[in-house]
Tab-separated table of C-alpha atoms and ligand atoms in Angstrom:
chain	number	residue	atom	x	y	z
Q	1	MET	CA	-4.463	-2.704	-21.808
Q	2	SER	CA	-7.341	-4.119	-23.115
Q	3	ASP	CA	-9.938	-2.944	-21.213
Q	4	ALA	CA	-9.292	0.344	-21.897
Q	5	ILE	CA	-9.210	-0.279	-25.519
Q	6	THR	CA	-12.341	-2.207	-25.192
Q	7	LEU	CA	-13.545	1.519	-23.813
Q	8	SER	CA	-11.971	2.938	-26.031
Q	9	ASN	CA	-13.326	1.408	-29.174
Q	10	LEU	CA	-17.112	2.019	-27.310
Q	11	ILE	CA	-16.222	5.339	-27.200
Q	12	ARG	CA	-15.145	6.207	-30.378
Q	13	GLN	CA	-18.742	4.776	-31.440
Q	14	GLY	CA	-20.571	7.874	-29.680
Q	15	ILE	CA	-22.341	7.646	-26.053
Q	16	GLN	CA	-25.326	9.823	-25.871
Q	17	PRO	CA	-27.395	11.538	-23.976
Q	18	THR	CA	-23.588	13.005	-22.238
Q	19	PRO	CA	-22.242	13.160	-19.062
Q	20	LEU	CA	-21.116	9.940	-19.467
Q	21	LEU	CA	-21.332	9.223	-15.156
Q	22	VAL	CA	-18.640	6.675	-13.934
Q	23	CYS	CA	-19.473	4.488	-11.466
Q	24	ALA	CA	-16.558	3.073	-8.999
Q	25	GLY	CA	-17.252	2.400	-5.716
Q	26	GLY	CA	-20.722	3.585	-6.182
Q	27	THR	CA	-20.328	5.678	-2.936
Q	28	SER	CA	-20.919	9.251	-4.025
Q	29	SER	CA	-24.752	10.524	-5.000
Q	30	ARG	CA	-23.180	11.157	-8.855
Q	31	CYS	CA	-22.574	8.141	-10.175
Q	32	ALA	CA	-25.533	7.752	-11.745
Q	33	ALA	CA	-28.636	9.455	-12.839
Q	34	ASP	CA	-31.935	9.867	-14.591
Q	35	GLY	CA	-31.353	8.978	-18.713
Q	36	LEU	CA	-27.889	9.569	-18.603
Q	37	TRP	CA	-25.653	6.218	-18.941
Q	38	THR	CA	-23.268	5.109	-16.143
Q	39	LEU	CA	-20.331	2.825	-16.826
Q	40	ASP	CA	-20.260	0.058	-14.149
Q	41	LEU	CA	-16.639	-0.586	-13.551
Q	42	ARG	CA	-17.226	-3.243	-10.652
Q	43	ALA	CA	-18.092	-5.718	-13.216
Q	44	GLY	CA	-14.793	-5.860	-14.458
Q	45	HIS	CA	-11.311	-4.299	-14.067
Q	46	ARG	CA	-11.223	-6.654	-10.366
Q	47	GLN	CA	-7.159	-7.263	-10.909
Q	48	LEU	CA	-4.587	-7.227	-8.126
Q	49	ILE	CA	-1.536	-7.399	-9.384
Q	50	ILE	CA	1.365	-6.885	-6.729
Q	51	SER	CA	5.045	-6.894	-8.030
Q	52	GLU	CA	7.378	-8.835	-6.042
Q	53	GLU	CA	10.401	-6.099	-6.635
Q	54	THR	CA	9.578	-2.743	-6.668
Q	55	ASP	CA	6.695	-3.862	-4.057
Q	56	GLU	CA	3.885	-1.769	-6.254
Q	57	VAL	CA	0.496	-2.580	-6.771
Q	58	GLU	CA	-1.598	-2.713	-9.780
Q	59	ILE	CA	-5.586	-2.310	-8.621
Q	60	GLY	CA	-8.426	-2.288	-11.658
Q	61	THR	CA	-10.219	0.271	-10.766
Q	62	GLY	CA	-13.681	-1.907	-9.404
Q	63	LEU	CA	-12.009	-2.803	-6.802
Q	64	ASN	CA	-13.221	-1.225	-3.591
Q	65	MET	CA	-10.278	-0.332	-0.453
Q	66	ALA	CA	-11.243	-3.437	1.356
Q	67	GLU	CA	-10.881	-5.267	-1.215
Q	68	VAL	CA	-7.382	-3.877	-2.106
Q	69	LEU	CA	-6.702	-4.261	1.438
Q	70	GLU	CA	-7.623	-7.529	2.048
Q	71	GLY	CA	-5.239	-8.710	-1.053
Q	72	LEU	CA	-2.255	-6.488	0.146
Q	73	GLN	CA	-2.322	-8.158	3.322
Q	74	THR	CA	-1.211	-11.445	2.899
Q	75	ARG	CA	1.681	-9.902	1.330
Q	76	GLY	CA	2.151	-8.010	4.891
Q	77	ARG	CA	0.905	-4.455	2.758
Q	78	SER	CA	-0.609	-1.498	2.663
Q	79	ILE	CA	-2.060	1.689	1.598
Q	80	PRO	CA	-3.755	4.252	2.973
Q	81	VAL	CA	-6.981	4.633	3.162
Q	82	GLY	CA	-9.991	6.547	4.562
Q	83	LEU	CA	-11.880	6.510	7.706
Q	84	SER	CA	-13.954	3.773	5.680
Q	85	THR	CA	-12.852	0.458	3.778
Q	86	ILE	CA	-16.270	0.647	1.538
Q	87	PRO	CA	-15.344	3.433	-0.898
Q	88	GLY	CA	-14.240	2.665	-4.415
Q	89	CYS	CA	-10.984	3.917	-6.601
Q	90	GLY	CA	-13.282	7.062	-6.609
Q	91	PHE	CA	-11.562	7.379	-3.069
Q	92	VAL	CA	-8.115	7.094	-4.171
Q	93	LEU	CA	-8.285	9.471	-7.978
Q	94	THR	CA	-9.923	12.179	-5.750
Q	95	GLY	CA	-7.358	12.244	-3.310
Q	96	GLY	CA	-8.538	10.115	-0.482
Q	97	ILE	CA	-7.751	11.789	3.222
Q	98	GLY	CA	-7.407	8.917	5.850
Q	99	PRO	CA	-6.291	8.347	9.578
Q	100	LEU	CA	-2.389	7.788	8.128
Q	101	THR	CA	-2.258	10.944	5.853
Q	102	ARG	CA	-0.159	12.283	7.650
Q	103	SER	CA	2.698	10.330	8.662
Q	104	GLN	CA	2.308	8.603	4.577
Q	105	GLY	CA	0.578	11.346	2.268
Q	106	LEU	CA	-2.848	11.176	0.769
Q	107	ALA	CA	-4.345	7.785	-1.493
Q	108	MET	CA	-3.270	9.807	-4.656
Q	109	ASP	CA	0.778	10.217	-3.399
Q	110	HIS	CA	1.115	7.171	-3.561
Q	111	ILE	CA	-0.393	6.941	-7.636
Q	112	VAL	CA	3.132	5.483	-9.857
Q	113	GLY	CA	1.341	4.691	-12.748
Q	114	LEU	CA	-2.224	5.271	-14.280
Q	115	ARG	CA	-3.899	3.275	-17.481
Q	116	GLY	CA	-7.349	4.381	-18.935
Q	117	VAL	CA	-8.949	6.317	-21.381
Q	118	TRP	CA	-9.498	10.377	-22.514
Q	119	GLY	CA	-13.043	11.042	-22.143
Q	120	ASN	CA	-11.605	12.044	-26.241
Q	121	GLY	CA	-11.060	8.094	-26.860
Q	122	ASN	CA	-7.757	8.083	-26.702
Q	123	THR	CA	-6.124	5.633	-24.574
Q	124	PHE	CA	-3.160	6.517	-22.346
Q	125	ASP	CA	-0.510	4.668	-20.200
Q	126	LEU	CA	1.109	7.415	-17.897
Q	127	SER	CA	3.519	6.463	-15.677
Q	128	ALA	CA	4.775	9.566	-12.563
Q	129	PRO	CA	6.775	12.637	-13.984
Q	130	THR	CA	10.218	12.436	-12.896
Q	131	ASN	CA	11.253	15.471	-10.371
Q	132	ARG	CA	11.717	18.658	-13.285
Q	133	ALA	CA	14.301	19.180	-15.262
Q	134	SER	CA	15.706	22.483	-15.724
Q	135	VAL	CA	15.126	22.153	-19.074
Q	136	GLU	CA	12.024	20.667	-20.181
Q	137	THR	CA	10.564	19.814	-23.490
Q	138	GLU	CA	7.218	20.001	-24.515
Q	139	SER	CA	6.124	16.892	-24.238
Q	140	ASP	CA	7.449	16.393	-21.151
Q	141	ASN	CA	4.781	19.586	-20.000
Q	142	GLU	CA	2.416	18.062	-21.724
Q	143	VAL	CA	2.365	14.693	-19.430
Q	144	HIS	CA	3.277	16.736	-16.349
Q	145	GLN	CA	-0.136	18.686	-16.991
Q	146	GLN	CA	-2.060	14.723	-18.049
Q	147	TRP	CA	-0.184	13.933	-14.848
Q	148	ARG	CA	-2.086	16.426	-12.851
Q	149	GLY	CA	-4.732	16.535	-14.009
Q	150	LEU	CA	-5.529	13.041	-13.368
Q	151	LEU	CA	-4.694	13.480	-9.847
Q	152	GLY	CA	-7.234	14.800	-8.431
Q	153	ALA	CA	-9.841	15.274	-11.302
Q	154	ALA	CA	-9.768	12.589	-13.543
Q	155	PRO	CA	-13.722	12.677	-12.864
Q	156	PHE	CA	-14.043	15.267	-15.599
Q	157	LEU	CA	-11.373	14.190	-17.399
Q	158	ALA	CA	-10.821	10.445	-18.148
Q	159	VAL	CA	-12.016	6.860	-17.332
Q	160	VAL	CA	-9.191	5.695	-14.999
Q	161	THR	CA	-9.090	1.401	-15.761
Q	162	ALA	CA	-6.284	0.684	-13.315
Q	163	ILE	CA	-4.299	2.624	-11.081
Q	164	ARG	CA	-0.546	0.970	-10.512
Q	165	LEU	CA	0.023	2.413	-6.140
Q	166	ARG	CA	3.319	1.913	-3.965
Q	167	THR	CA	2.683	0.299	-1.071
Q	168	GLN	CA	3.201	-0.276	2.367
Q	169	GLU	CA	4.399	-1.647	5.215
Q	170	ILE	CA	1.025	-2.643	7.491
Q	171	THR	CA	1.834	0.080	10.327
Q	172	PRO	CA	-0.394	-1.679	13.776
Q	173	LEU	CA	-2.484	1.834	14.892
Q	174	VAL	CA	-3.483	2.774	18.450
Q	175	ILE	CA	-7.366	4.237	18.601
Q	176	TRP	CA	-7.933	6.320	20.812
Q	177	ARG	CA	-12.541	6.498	21.241
Q	178	SER	CA	-15.079	8.406	23.404
Q	179	VAL	CA	-17.803	10.720	23.454
Q	180	GLY	CA	-17.131	14.126	24.458
Q	181	SER	CA	-18.960	17.850	25.321
Q	182	ILE	CA	-18.162	20.205	23.479
Q	183	GLN	CA	-15.783	22.118	25.697
Q	184	GLN	CA	-13.920	18.804	24.932
Q	185	LEU	CA	-13.782	18.913	21.323
Q	186	ALA	CA	-12.045	22.892	20.714
Q	187	VAL	CA	-9.901	21.160	23.398
Q	188	ALA	CA	-8.979	18.235	21.142
Q	189	ILE	CA	-8.897	19.962	18.013
Q	190	GLU	CA	-6.253	22.820	20.016
Q	191	GLU	CA	-4.483	20.216	20.985
Q	192	ALA	CA	-3.790	18.716	17.447
Q	193	GLU	CA	-3.177	22.157	15.596
Q	194	GLN	CA	-0.249	21.395	17.595
Q	195	TRP	CA	0.396	18.479	17.218
Q	196	HIS	CA	3.848	17.124	14.535
Q	197	HIS	CA	3.988	13.452	14.747
Q	198	SER	CA	1.576	11.059	13.618
Q	199	GLY	CA	-1.331	11.870	15.490
Q	200	SER	CA	-4.519	12.510	14.020
Q	201	LEU	CA	-7.885	13.156	15.272
Q	202	GLN	CA	-11.156	13.380	13.878
Q	203	TRP	CA	-15.271	14.260	14.967
Q	204	ALA	CA	-17.995	13.220	14.387
Q	205	TRP	CA	-20.955	16.179	15.701
Q	206	ASN	CA	-24.464	14.611	15.608
Q	207	GLU	CA	-26.155	13.194	18.888
Q	208	ASN	CA	-23.510	12.907	20.251
Q	209	ILE	CA	-19.908	14.353	19.702
Q	210	GLU	CA	-17.353	10.803	18.406
Q	211	LEU	CA	-13.390	11.879	19.102
Q	212	PHE	CA	-11.517	8.977	17.587
Q	213	ILE	CA	-7.492	9.622	17.751
Q	214	THR	CA	-5.534	7.890	15.737
Q	215	CYS	CA	-1.851	7.340	15.634
Q	216	CYS	CA	1.066	4.713	14.686
Q	217	ALA	CA	1.926	2.444	17.183
Q	218	ASP	CA	5.251	2.959	17.567
Q	219	ASP	CA	5.740	7.163	17.130
Q	220	SER	CA	5.965	7.166	20.952
Q	221	ALA	CA	6.142	11.249	20.828
Q	222	ALA	CA	2.641	10.504	19.361
Q	223	MET	CA	1.348	8.634	22.257
Q	224	GLN	CA	2.281	11.047	24.228
Q	225	ALA	CA	0.420	13.416	22.706
Q	226	VAL	CA	-2.699	11.689	23.333
Q	227	GLU	CA	-2.027	10.881	26.984
Q	228	SER	CA	-1.331	13.795	27.555
Q	229	LEU	CA	-4.258	15.175	25.707
Q	230	LYS	CA	-6.352	12.435	27.209
Q	231	THR	CA	-5.434	13.941	31.174
Q	232	ARG	CA	-6.083	17.938	30.491
Q	233	LEU	CA	-9.825	16.452	29.202
Q	234	GLY	CA	-10.883	15.007	32.192
Q	235	TYR	CA	-13.794	12.759	32.308
Q	236	CYS	CA	-14.987	11.080	28.248
Q	237	ALA	CA	-17.552	9.009	28.232
Q	238	GLU	CA	-17.099	4.976	26.479
Q	239	SER	CA	-13.689	6.024	26.629
Q	240	SER	CA	-11.379	3.480	24.904
Q	241	MET	CA	-7.994	2.558	23.511
Q	242	THR	CA	-7.187	-0.004	20.872
Q	243	ILE	CA	-4.373	-1.395	18.969
Q	244	VAL	CA	-5.116	-3.066	15.394
Q	245	ALA	CA	-3.052	-4.702	13.116
Q	246	GLY	CA	-3.864	-2.381	10.541
Q	247	GLN	CA	-6.238	0.103	8.426
Q	248	HIS	CA	-8.595	-3.332	7.604
Q	249	ALA	CA	-8.715	-4.128	11.460
Q	250	GLN	CA	-10.027	0.645	12.346
Q	251	PRO	CA	-13.432	0.464	13.872
Q	252	PRO	CA	-16.005	1.732	12.994
Q	253	PHE	CA	-15.931	6.062	12.616
Q	254	GLY	CA	-19.421	7.773	13.790
Q	255	THR	CA	-21.152	5.326	15.504
Q	256	LEU	CA	-20.661	6.658	18.772
Q	257	ALA	CA	-21.559	10.178	17.469
Q	258	ARG	CA	-25.616	8.439	17.683
Q	259	SER	CA	-26.995	7.063	20.526
Q	260	THR	CA	-31.020	6.978	18.438
Q	261	THR	CA	-31.193	5.258	14.764
Q	262	ALA	CA	-33.094	7.487	11.188
Q	263	GLN	CA	-35.116	5.359	10.666
Q	264	GLY	CA	-36.444	4.007	7.092
Q	265	HIS	CA	-33.928	4.266	4.003
Q	266	LEU	CA	-31.857	7.323	3.403
Q	267	HIS	CA	-30.538	9.656	1.157
Q	268	HIS	CA	-27.400	11.878	1.406
Q	269	GLU	CA	-25.714	14.829	0.120
Q	270	VAL	CA	-22.174	15.406	1.380
Q	271	ILE	CA	-19.831	18.302	0.335
Q	272	SER	CA	-15.859	18.052	1.777
Q	273	ARG	CA	-14.170	21.131	2.346
Q	274	LEU	CA	-10.494	22.209	3.032
Q	275	GLY	CA	-9.014	24.655	5.248
Q	276	PRO	CA	-6.081	25.828	7.657
Q	277	ALA	CA	-5.714	25.508	11.407
Q	278	TRP	CA	-8.825	28.046	13.519
Q	279	SER	CA	-6.505	28.591	16.263
Q	280	GLN	CA	-7.744	32.407	17.372
Q	281	ARG	CA	-11.142	31.826	15.489
Q	282	LEU	CA	-11.662	28.250	16.904
Q	283	PRO	CA	-14.608	29.271	19.830
Q	284	SER	CA	-16.959	31.133	16.773
Q	285	LEU	CA	-16.400	28.492	14.857
Q	286	ILE	CA	-18.041	26.166	17.308
Q	287	ALA	CA	-20.897	28.394	18.565
Q	288	ASP	CA	-21.492	27.992	14.871
Q	289	LEU	CA	-21.777	24.881	14.519
Q	290	ASN	CA	-23.402	25.119	17.995
Q	291	GLU	CA	-26.123	26.472	16.405
Q	292	LEU	CA	-26.378	24.425	12.944
Q	293	MET	CA	-26.804	21.239	14.574
Q	294	ARG	CA	-28.885	22.767	16.922
Q	295	HIS	CA	-31.542	23.553	13.971
Q	296	ARG	CA	-30.519	19.672	11.440
Q	297	PRO	CA	-33.512	19.206	9.718
Q	298	HIS	CA	-33.277	15.513	10.209
Q	299	LEU	CA	-31.521	13.311	13.435
Q	300	GLY	CA	-29.214	11.690	9.703
Q	301	CYS	CA	-27.469	15.567	9.809
Q	302	GLN	CA	-23.945	15.020	10.593
Q	303	ILE	CA	-20.908	17.604	10.557
Q	304	ASN	CA	-17.473	15.555	11.115
Q	305	ALA	CA	-13.958	16.938	10.240
Q	306	GLN	CA	-10.876	14.677	9.703
Q	307	GLN	CA	-7.329	16.107	10.051
Q	308	LEU	CA	-4.385	16.024	7.810
Q	309	GLY	CA	-1.208	18.385	7.386
Q	310	GLY	CA	2.934	16.874	7.512
Q	311	VAL	CA	3.462	14.564	5.152
Q	312	SER	CA	0.453	15.224	2.749
Q	313	ALA	CA	1.406	19.004	3.065
Q	314	GLN	CA	5.219	18.629	1.920
Q	315	ILE	CA	3.674	17.347	-1.601
Q	316	PRO	CA	4.490	20.485	-3.837
Q	317	VAL	CA	0.787	21.889	-4.965
Q	318	SER	CA	1.544	21.702	-9.050
Q	319	ARG	CA	2.281	18.584	-8.867
Q	320	THR	CA	-1.800	17.861	-8.974
Q	321	SER	CA	-4.954	18.883	-8.660
Q	322	PHE	CA	-5.580	18.903	-5.087
Q	323	ILE	CA	-4.013	22.199	-3.954
Q	324	HIS	CA	-4.947	22.680	-0.517
Q	325	ARG	CA	-2.103	21.633	1.042
Q	326	ASP	CA	-1.438	23.674	4.099
Q	327	ALA	CA	-4.952	22.140	4.877
Q	328	ILE	CA	-5.049	20.915	8.755
Q	329	TRP	CA	-9.132	19.963	8.197
Q	330	LYS	CA	-11.743	18.423	5.788
Q	331	PRO	CA	-14.823	19.141	7.523
Q	332	TRP	CA	-17.711	17.291	5.876
Q	333	ILE	CA	-20.878	18.058	5.833
Q	334	SER	CA	-23.030	15.594	5.720
Q	335	ALA	CA	-27.078	16.208	4.923
Q	336	ALA	CA	-29.956	13.099	5.201
Q	337	TRP	CA	-33.761	12.487	4.164
Q	338	THR	CA	-35.516	10.272	3.904
Q	339	ALA	CA	-35.864	8.415	0.970
Q	340	GLY	CA	-39.023	9.721	-0.751
Q	341	ASP	CA	-39.076	12.805	1.113
Q	342	ALA	CA	-39.611	16.204	-0.669
Q	343	LYS	CA	-40.056	18.377	1.031
Q	344	GLY	CA	-37.265	15.990	3.944
Q	345	ARG	CA	-34.653	16.881	1.115
Q	346	GLU	CA	-35.653	20.650	0.215
Q	347	ARG	CA	-35.180	21.271	3.560
Q	348	ALA	CA	-32.261	19.347	4.027
Q	349	LEU	CA	-30.272	20.809	0.928
Q	350	GLU	CA	-30.794	24.062	2.744
Q	351	TRP	CA	-29.338	23.727	5.665
Q	352	LEU	CA	-26.551	21.803	3.245
Q	353	MET	CA	-26.568	24.472	1.933
Q	354	ARG	CA	-26.296	27.063	5.022
Q	355	THR	CA	-23.251	25.119	6.828
Q	356	ASN	CA	-21.222	25.361	3.242
Q	357	ASN	CA	-21.452	28.788	3.586
Q	358	LEU	CA	-20.933	29.235	7.207
Q	359	LEU	CA	-17.188	26.825	7.219
Q	360	SER	CA	-16.629	27.670	3.415
Q	361	ASP	CA	-15.089	31.123	5.918
Q	362	TYR	CA	-13.452	28.837	8.191
Q	363	CYS	CA	-12.453	26.422	5.001
Q	364	PRO	CA	-12.266	28.328	2.084
Q	365	GLY	CA	-10.977	24.796	0.023
Q	366	VAL	CA	-13.316	21.841	-1.075
Q	367	HIS	CA	-12.432	18.509	-1.396
Q	368	LEU	CA	-14.452	17.202	-4.279
Q	369	ALA	CA	-14.280	13.893	-3.280
Q	370	GLN	CA	-17.971	13.979	-4.723
Q	371	ILE	CA	-18.861	16.462	-7.331
Q	372	HIS	CA	-22.670	17.799	-7.680
Q	373	PRO	CA	-23.351	19.182	-10.626
Q	374	HIS	CA	-27.312	18.730	-9.952
Q	375	LEU	CA	-26.661	21.867	-7.051
Q	376	SER	CA	-26.413	25.633	-7.170
Q	377	CYS	CA	-23.314	25.605	-5.505
Q	378	HIS	CA	-21.292	23.133	-8.498
Q	379	GLN	CA	-19.312	26.168	-9.995
Q	380	LYS	CA	-18.481	27.893	-6.513
Q	381	GLU	CA	-17.391	24.559	-5.583
Q	382	LEU	CA	-15.663	23.702	-8.831
Q	383	ASN	CA	-13.740	27.358	-7.783
Q	384	ASP	CA	-13.210	26.381	-4.782
Q	385	ALA	CA	-11.436	22.786	-5.280
Q	386	PHE	CA	-9.272	24.002	-8.267
Q	387	GLN	CA	-8.756	27.672	-7.719
Q	388	ASP	CA	-5.658	28.958	-9.931
Q	389	TRP	CA	-5.309	25.574	-11.694
Q	390	LEU	CA	-8.894	25.822	-12.740
Q	391	PRO	CA	-8.079	27.558	-16.454
Q	392	GLY	CA	-5.253	25.500	-16.649
Q	393	LEU	CA	-7.837	22.273	-15.980
Q	394	THR	CA	-10.774	24.329	-18.504
Q	395	GLN	CA	-7.645	24.350	-21.314
Q	396	LEU	CA	-6.638	20.471	-20.517
Q	397	LYS	CA	-9.951	19.187	-21.364
Q	398	SER	CA	-10.387	21.061	-24.048
Q	399	HIS	CA	-7.799	18.455	-25.473
Q	400	GLN	CA	-8.366	15.851	-23.995
Q	401	ASP	CA	-12.801	15.409	-23.322
Q	402	PRO	CA	-13.450	18.477	-26.533
Q	403	LEU	CA	-17.118	16.988	-25.974
Q	404	GLY	CA	-17.854	16.650	-22.596
Q	405	LEU	CA	-18.569	13.199	-22.896
Q	406	LEU	CA	-17.592	13.352	-18.814
Q	407	PRO	CA	-19.105	15.998	-16.612
Q	408	PRO	CA	-18.503	19.668	-17.382
Q	409	LEU	CA	-16.362	21.993	-15.636
Q	410	THR	CA	-18.056	24.536	-16.047
Q	411	ILE	CA	-21.527	25.212	-16.128
Q	412	THR	CA	-23.826	27.200	-18.478
Z	501	FAD	C1	-18.510	5.362	3.973
Z	501	FAD	C2	-17.906	6.564	3.821
Z	501	FAD	C3	-16.710	6.477	3.696
Z	501	FAD	C4	-15.635	7.178	3.864
Z	501	FAD	N1	-14.969	7.765	3.613
Z	501	FAD	C5	-13.695	9.131	3.449
Z	501	FAD	C6	-12.494	9.073	3.422
Z	501	FAD	O1	-12.147	8.964	4.632
Z	501	FAD	N2	-11.412	10.024	3.533
Z	501	FAD	C7	-11.378	10.741	2.220
Z	501	FAD	O2	-10.942	10.925	1.461
Z	501	FAD	N3	-12.813	10.328	1.801
Z	501	FAD	C8	-13.946	9.244	2.250
Z	501	FAD	N4	-14.862	9.440	1.407
Z	501	FAD	C9	-15.642	9.646	0.713
Z	501	FAD	C10	-14.600	9.182	-0.623
Z	501	FAD	O3	-13.715	8.966	-0.628
Z	501	FAD	C11	-16.060	9.813	-2.273
Z	501	FAD	O4	-17.310	10.175	-2.474
Z	501	FAD	C12	-15.277	9.147	-3.351
Z	501	FAD	O5	-15.512	10.133	-4.776
Z	501	FAD	C13	-15.773	7.941	-3.924
Z	501	FAD	O6	-14.991	6.966	-4.460
Z	501	FAD	P1	-16.721	4.696	-4.699
Z	501	FAD	O7	-15.871	5.042	-5.688
Z	501	FAD	O8	-16.646	4.920	-3.672
Z	501	FAD	O9	-17.690	6.456	-5.206
Z	501	FAD	P2	-18.034	6.263	-7.716
Z	501	FAD	O10	-19.801	7.722	-6.728
Z	501	FAD	O11	-17.633	5.090	-8.084
Z	501	FAD	O12	-17.127	7.530	-7.706
Z	501	FAD	C14	-16.873	9.169	-7.493
Z	501	FAD	C15	-17.237	9.209	-8.120
Z	501	FAD	O13	-15.469	9.529	-8.794
Z	501	FAD	C16	-15.926	9.331	-10.535
Z	501	FAD	N5	-14.567	7.984	-10.510
Z	501	FAD	C17	-14.749	6.599	-9.711
Z	501	FAD	N6	-13.584	6.506	-10.343
Z	501	FAD	C18	-13.706	6.889	-11.384
Z	501	FAD	C19	-12.514	6.204	-12.309
Z	501	FAD	N7	-11.629	4.786	-12.963
Z	501	FAD	N8	-12.237	7.442	-13.517
Z	501	FAD	C20	-11.934	8.235	-13.265
Z	501	FAD	N9	-13.056	8.793	-12.550
Z	501	FAD	C21	-13.422	8.435	-11.585
Z	501	FAD	C22	-17.162	9.477	-9.945
Z	501	FAD	O14	-17.394	9.768	-11.820
Z	501	FAD	C23	-17.857	9.403	-9.329
Z	501	FAD	O15	-18.112	11.365	-10.089
Z	501	FAD	C24	-15.809	8.081	1.922
Z	501	FAD	C25	-16.590	8.296	1.686
Z	501	FAD	C26	-17.938	6.783	2.191
Z	501	FAD	C27	-18.954	6.497	1.578
């Protein structure tokens, strides 16, 4: 708790100007900004303590996912991570969708304890509330609300210094990667929407379309589904099937989608959406995306998606701030421009907004893994991320961060 106490003292002394920005892995565009302070957790907060009895792990929020997996590997344990192990604990706190989401749930669903400091300077050390009893006291209800707020909306409420997670045995994975045509992408999406096993489809659309399908190696139904999809697709370029020991050994996602490397140092903004199966609307979505990709303003601009559902859909909506539990797809739009190119940035952001508007029709939810108070869409993305939970969250913020130390939930 001493980590949190030092931070609490610092907050109570007063930090100006606000908001205070927080950097865990430093992979989002809002962990630092001109004229604002950043609290960089990577310098401290680096403990990894595995409990012998419970197989739970406590991690300091300065560790990234590669470091967490490496620490757990020595004990044959793991947590479900995303398509890359570069992100830090912001990944876990904002949801954490990955190839194992359908079989194990979101990374967030494995959290059993959280420690840190609220925006008002008070420290907390919370454990996951047990299932709601029929009669609930006011203080139980308060803890439920706090827990719900921290899981998915922590960046607006608190600085989390340590996370306790349930671990899993390392799961060997089968990964099939290839380059497909637009028609093959449509077929793969159509099939994947029927899956009821550990298989999950992720795709990246740039110069090429990369198909990246994963399933648990011991799941014969999923293996059969992948084989039957391969047969239905016919020839796919650069097709390869690999078995990896676990997520720590996953091949990189997205590299097959690009054959030309964009030159220079690139900047990115990313917006992630969440939505249900596309079913009958798939042909029109594919046609719209094709049009947007044909007019992308920079080689680095890309549209991707990952599949969720399964176990992630079984968690009650009221338990966390990740409310889009019925989502099957998370498409994310990555807009890129060359650093220093102001006109290029303008064009890329205009494309980002156009693509986001189009996708919001198919995917009404937002996955708030990146926050964008500096972009015009921010209030809308807050509304789309939290919907009817936003008033409850705002009320929670009025208690836990009344002076607005952390980023606001309402744009004035
Ligand atoms: C290469 C790459 C691959 C990715 N793959 C996936 C994927 O497969 N699935 C997926 O769901 N997402 C994925 N993401 C998105 C990623 O999960 C989010 O961008 C996430 O927010 C990154 O967390 P971070 O700690 O690295 O970044 P940061 O920029 O340090 O933090 C992100 C946000 O969280 C807040 N925050 C961070 N730590 C704390 C804390 N301890 N307390 C309070 N607030 C905090 C920060 O204020 C910031 O707003 C990927 C991102 C990258 C760059």
